[in-house]
Amino acid sequence: MPPAPIPMTTLLLIRHGESEANLREDTHMAGRSPAAALTPLGVRQAAAVGPMLRDRYGPTLSRVTTVYASPAVRAADTARHALSAAVVDGGTPPPVTLAEELLEIYQGEWEDALRSSIDEAAAAAASQRDPAHASAPGGESPAAVEARSAGYLLGAVVPATVAAVRA
């Protein structure tokens, strides 16, 4: 008798809806801006993800076992609005696990700085020389963000998949 099939793990990445920080991108380096809330448009964008989730996973999202989000207000609220819009018939959305490791890139000295105070030409040149490892002074590089977030997801998702196989 052949072994039972191993369940597939699907990882969906959903970007947050428009936030207050997005409205200041022309003048400020947003960086993490963890307290930036969704705008009314951002709330609608997040809720618009709900029907896609429902179409893919059913009206109760019963096949969705875990939802991870950054603790940034805009990311956590996007997850909650999307899940609430997906579940119908009085169902309860799956819980959202907030993880610091999923925060956006840390911009160091540039966090929330005026763009006019940053030597953007020097930053662009550094980024062109080594895009994966360039960073703001005291900030993270894209490679560091990738290692941080991927390490967390591998540490969280792989054990959950193994547990599902053994169940």
mmCIF file of C-alpha atoms in Angstrom:
data_model
loop_
_atom_site.group_PDB
_atom_site.id
_atom_site.type_symbol
_atom_site.label_atom_id
_atom_site.label_comp_id
_atom_site.label_asym_id
_atom_site.label_seq_id
_atom_site.Cartn_x
_atom_site.Cartn_y
_atom_site.Cartn_z
ATOM 1 C CA MET A 1 0.000 0.000 0.000
ATOM 2 C CA PRO A 2 1.491 3.386 -0.961
ATOM 3 C CA PRO A 3 2.203 5.891 1.796
ATOM 4 C CA ALA A 4 -0.386 8.558 2.506
ATOM 5 C CA PRO A 5 0.193 11.758 0.555
ATOM 6 C CA ILE A 6 1.975 14.525 2.404
ATOM 7 C CA PRO A 7 -0.234 17.595 2.765
ATOM 8 C CA MET A 8 0.913 20.630 0.841
ATOM 9 C CA THR A 9 1.747 23.819 2.647
ATOM 10 C CA THR A 10 0.707 26.986 0.879
ATOM 11 C CA LEU A 11 2.251 30.269 1.890
ATOM 12 C CA LEU A 12 0.422 33.393 0.732
ATOM 13 C CA LEU A 13 2.136 36.740 1.060
ATOM 14 C CA ILE A 14 -0.267 39.663 1.232
ATOM 15 C CA ARG A 15 0.970 43.233 1.400
ATOM 16 C CA HIS A 16 -0.733 45.607 3.798
ATOM 17 C CA GLY A 17 -3.312 48.083 2.560
ATOM 18 C CA GLU A 18 -2.538 51.757 2.153
ATOM 19 C CA SER A 19 -1.301 53.232 5.421
ATOM 20 C CA GLU A 20 -0.823 56.703 6.819
ATOM 21 C CA ALA A 21 2.922 56.272 6.237
ATOM 22 C CA ASN A 22 2.309 55.644 2.524
ATOM 23 C CA LEU A 23 0.764 59.095 2.265
ATOM 24 C CA ARG A 24 4.046 60.679 3.433
ATOM 25 C CA GLU A 25 6.447 58.730 1.195
ATOM 26 C CA ASP A 26 7.202 61.805 -0.930
ATOM 27 C CA THR A 27 8.621 63.673 2.062
ATOM 28 C CA HIS A 28 9.634 61.017 4.634
ATOM 29 C CA MET A 29 11.459 57.704 4.730
ATOM 30 C CA ALA A 30 8.766 55.547 6.262
ATOM 31 C CA GLY A 31 10.890 52.612 7.354
ATOM 32 C CA ARG A 32 9.000 50.435 9.779
ATOM 33 C CA SER A 33 6.543 53.072 11.024
ATOM 34 C CA PRO A 34 4.969 50.395 13.261
ATOM 35 C CA ALA A 35 2.170 52.646 14.534
ATOM 36 C CA ALA A 36 1.012 53.755 11.066
ATOM 37 C CA ALA A 37 -2.635 52.756 10.732
ATOM 38 C CA LEU A 38 -4.516 51.857 7.588
ATOM 39 C CA THR A 39 -6.260 54.686 5.790
ATOM 40 C CA PRO A 40 -9.952 54.209 4.889
ATOM 41 C CA LEU A 41 -8.749 53.081 1.446
ATOM 42 C CA GLY A 42 -6.341 50.647 3.119
ATOM 43 C CA VAL A 43 -9.206 49.126 5.132
ATOM 44 C CA ARG A 44 -11.184 48.616 1.905
ATOM 45 C CA GLN A 45 -8.131 47.111 0.194
ATOM 46 C CA ALA A 46 -7.623 44.679 3.079
ATOM 47 C CA ALA A 47 -11.286 43.665 3.097
ATOM 48 C CA ALA A 48 -11.131 43.118 -0.681
ATOM 49 C CA VAL A 49 -8.695 40.242 -0.057
ATOM 50 C CA GLY A 50 -11.438 38.412 1.866
ATOM 51 C CA PRO A 51 -13.430 37.129 -1.130
ATOM 52 C CA MET A 52 -10.252 35.765 -2.725
ATOM 53 C CA LEU A 53 -9.457 33.858 0.461
ATOM 54 C CA ARG A 54 -13.039 32.589 0.682
ATOM 55 C CA ASP A 55 -13.010 31.458 -2.980
ATOM 56 C CA ARG A 56 -9.748 29.617 -2.440
ATOM 57 C CA TYR A 57 -10.293 28.155 1.050
ATOM 58 C CA GLY A 58 -14.060 28.008 1.542
ATOM 59 C CA PRO A 59 -16.523 30.086 3.578
ATOM 60 C CA THR A 60 -15.093 29.051 6.945
ATOM 61 C CA LEU A 61 -11.406 29.037 5.953
ATOM 62 C CA SER A 62 -11.244 25.634 7.642
ATOM 63 C CA ARG A 63 -8.107 24.682 5.681
ATOM 64 C CA VAL A 64 -6.275 27.798 6.880
ATOM 65 C CA THR A 65 -4.437 26.675 9.977
ATOM 66 C CA THR A 66 -2.188 29.620 10.707
ATOM 67 C CA VAL A 67 -1.947 33.270 9.744
ATOM 68 C CA TYR A 68 1.234 35.205 10.448
ATOM 69 C CA ALA A 69 1.594 38.983 10.343
ATOM 70 C CA SER A 70 4.007 41.674 11.312
ATOM 71 C CA PRO A 71 3.012 43.456 14.524
ATOM 72 C CA ALA A 72 3.020 46.753 12.600
ATOM 73 C CA VAL A 73 -0.529 48.087 13.004
ATOM 74 C CA ARG A 74 -1.112 48.265 9.232
ATOM 75 C CA ALA A 75 -0.040 44.637 8.707
ATOM 76 C CA ALA A 76 -1.930 43.165 11.656
ATOM 77 C CA ASP A 77 -5.075 45.118 10.742
ATOM 78 C CA THR A 78 -4.800 44.064 7.090
ATOM 79 C CA ALA A 79 -4.757 40.417 8.175
ATOM 80 C CA ARG A 80 -7.719 40.878 10.504
ATOM 81 C CA HIS A 81 -9.834 42.800 7.965
ATOM 82 C CA ALA A 82 -9.068 40.267 5.220
ATOM 83 C CA LEU A 83 -9.939 37.299 7.433
ATOM 84 C CA SER A 84 -13.118 38.914 8.766
ATOM 85 C CA ALA A 85 -14.257 39.657 5.209
ATOM 86 C CA ALA A 86 -13.499 36.077 4.156
ATOM 87 C CA VAL A 87 -15.454 34.208 6.815
ATOM 88 C CA VAL A 88 -19.222 34.056 6.382
ATOM 89 C CA ASP A 89 -22.177 32.438 8.118
ATOM 90 C CA GLY A 90 -21.044 33.397 11.608
ATOM 91 C CA GLY A 91 -17.717 31.615 11.333
ATOM 92 C CA THR A 92 -14.702 32.590 13.353
ATOM 93 C CA PRO A 93 -11.593 33.674 11.456
ATOM 94 C CA PRO A 94 -8.364 31.871 12.277
ATOM 95 C CA PRO A 95 -6.154 33.669 14.792
ATOM 96 C CA VAL A 96 -3.349 35.928 13.640
ATOM 97 C CA THR A 97 0.115 35.225 15.033
ATOM 98 C CA LEU A 98 2.146 38.427 15.229
ATOM 99 C CA ALA A 99 5.896 38.056 14.772
ATOM 100 C CA GLU A 100 8.536 40.781 15.139
ATOM 101 C CA GLU A 101 10.643 38.876 12.603
ATOM 102 C CA LEU A 102 8.140 39.861 9.910
ATOM 103 C CA LEU A 103 8.591 43.606 10.389
ATOM 104 C CA GLU A 104 9.733 45.642 7.413
ATOM 105 C CA ILE A 105 13.334 46.661 6.883
ATOM 106 C CA TYR A 106 14.821 48.781 9.650
ATOM 107 C CA GLN A 107 16.129 52.027 8.165
ATOM 108 C CA GLY A 108 18.403 52.921 11.091
ATOM 109 C CA GLU A 109 19.187 56.641 11.165
ATOM 110 C CA TRP A 110 16.779 57.182 8.278
ATOM 111 C CA GLU A 111 13.668 55.935 10.125
ATOM 112 C CA ASP A 112 11.001 58.610 9.607
ATOM 113 C CA ALA A 113 13.656 61.101 8.447
ATOM 114 C CA LEU A 114 12.883 63.833 5.970
ATOM 115 C CA ARG A 115 13.965 62.683 2.527
ATOM 116 C CA SER A 116 15.630 66.064 2.048
ATOM 117 C CA SER A 117 18.045 65.190 4.895
ATOM 118 C CA ILE A 118 19.263 61.998 3.205
ATOM 119 C CA ASP A 119 21.979 61.898 0.569
ATOM 120 C CA GLU A 120 19.844 59.863 -1.823
ATOM 121 C CA ALA A 121 22.487 59.920 -4.566
ATOM 122 C CA ALA A 122 25.024 58.250 -2.258
ATOM 123 C CA ALA A 123 22.393 55.781 -1.081
ATOM 124 C CA ALA A 124 21.478 54.904 -4.673
ATOM 125 C CA ALA A 125 25.141 54.432 -5.592
ATOM 126 C CA ALA A 126 25.710 52.108 -2.617
ATOM 127 C CA SER A 127 22.596 50.163 -3.522
ATOM 128 C CA GLN A 128 23.745 49.761 -7.117
ATOM 129 C CA ARG A 129 27.170 48.480 -6.008
ATOM 130 C CA ASP A 130 25.758 45.794 -3.704
ATOM 131 C CA PRO A 131 21.944 45.815 -3.620
ATOM 132 C CA ALA A 132 21.591 42.853 -1.256
ATOM 133 C CA HIS A 133 23.914 44.268 1.391
ATOM 134 C CA ALA A 134 23.458 48.046 1.172
ATOM 135 C CA SER A 135 21.768 49.629 4.172
ATOM 136 C CA ALA A 136 20.990 52.942 5.779
ATOM 137 C CA PRO A 137 23.451 53.966 8.502
ATOM 138 C CA GLY A 138 22.677 51.697 11.458
ATOM 139 C CA GLY A 139 19.959 49.942 9.459
ATOM 140 C CA GLU A 140 19.364 46.522 7.951
ATOM 141 C CA SER A 141 20.270 45.315 4.497
ATOM 142 C CA PRO A 142 17.784 43.443 2.291
ATOM 143 C CA ALA A 143 19.858 40.286 2.876
ATOM 144 C CA ALA A 144 19.477 40.695 6.645
ATOM 145 C CA VAL A 145 15.713 41.158 6.299
ATOM 146 C CA GLU A 146 15.498 38.064 4.126
ATOM 147 C CA ALA A 147 17.481 35.985 6.629
ATOM 148 C CA ARG A 148 15.371 37.252 9.536
ATOM 149 C CA SER A 149 11.960 36.722 7.949
ATOM 150 C CA ALA A 150 12.739 33.504 6.065
ATOM 151 C CA GLY A 151 14.377 32.039 9.156
ATOM 152 C CA TYR A 152 11.261 32.743 11.171
ATOM 153 C CA LEU A 153 8.902 31.309 8.573
ATOM 154 C CA LEU A 154 10.974 28.161 8.142
ATOM 155 C CA GLY A 155 11.073 27.732 11.900
ATOM 156 C CA ALA A 156 7.312 28.211 12.193
ATOM 157 C CA VAL A 157 5.894 26.689 9.000
ATOM 158 C CA VAL A 158 8.021 23.558 8.687
ATOM 159 C CA PRO A 159 7.209 22.268 12.205
ATOM 160 C CA ALA A 160 3.510 23.026 11.621
ATOM 161 C CA THR A 161 3.582 21.016 8.394
ATOM 162 C CA VAL A 162 5.341 18.103 10.095
ATOM 163 C CA ALA A 163 2.730 18.172 12.877
ATOM 164 C CA ALA A 164 -0.059 18.094 10.272
ATOM 165 C CA VAL A 165 1.538 15.081 8.571
ATOM 166 C CA ARG A 166 1.748 13.220 11.867
ATOM 167 C CA ALA A 167 -1.824 14.066 12.899
#
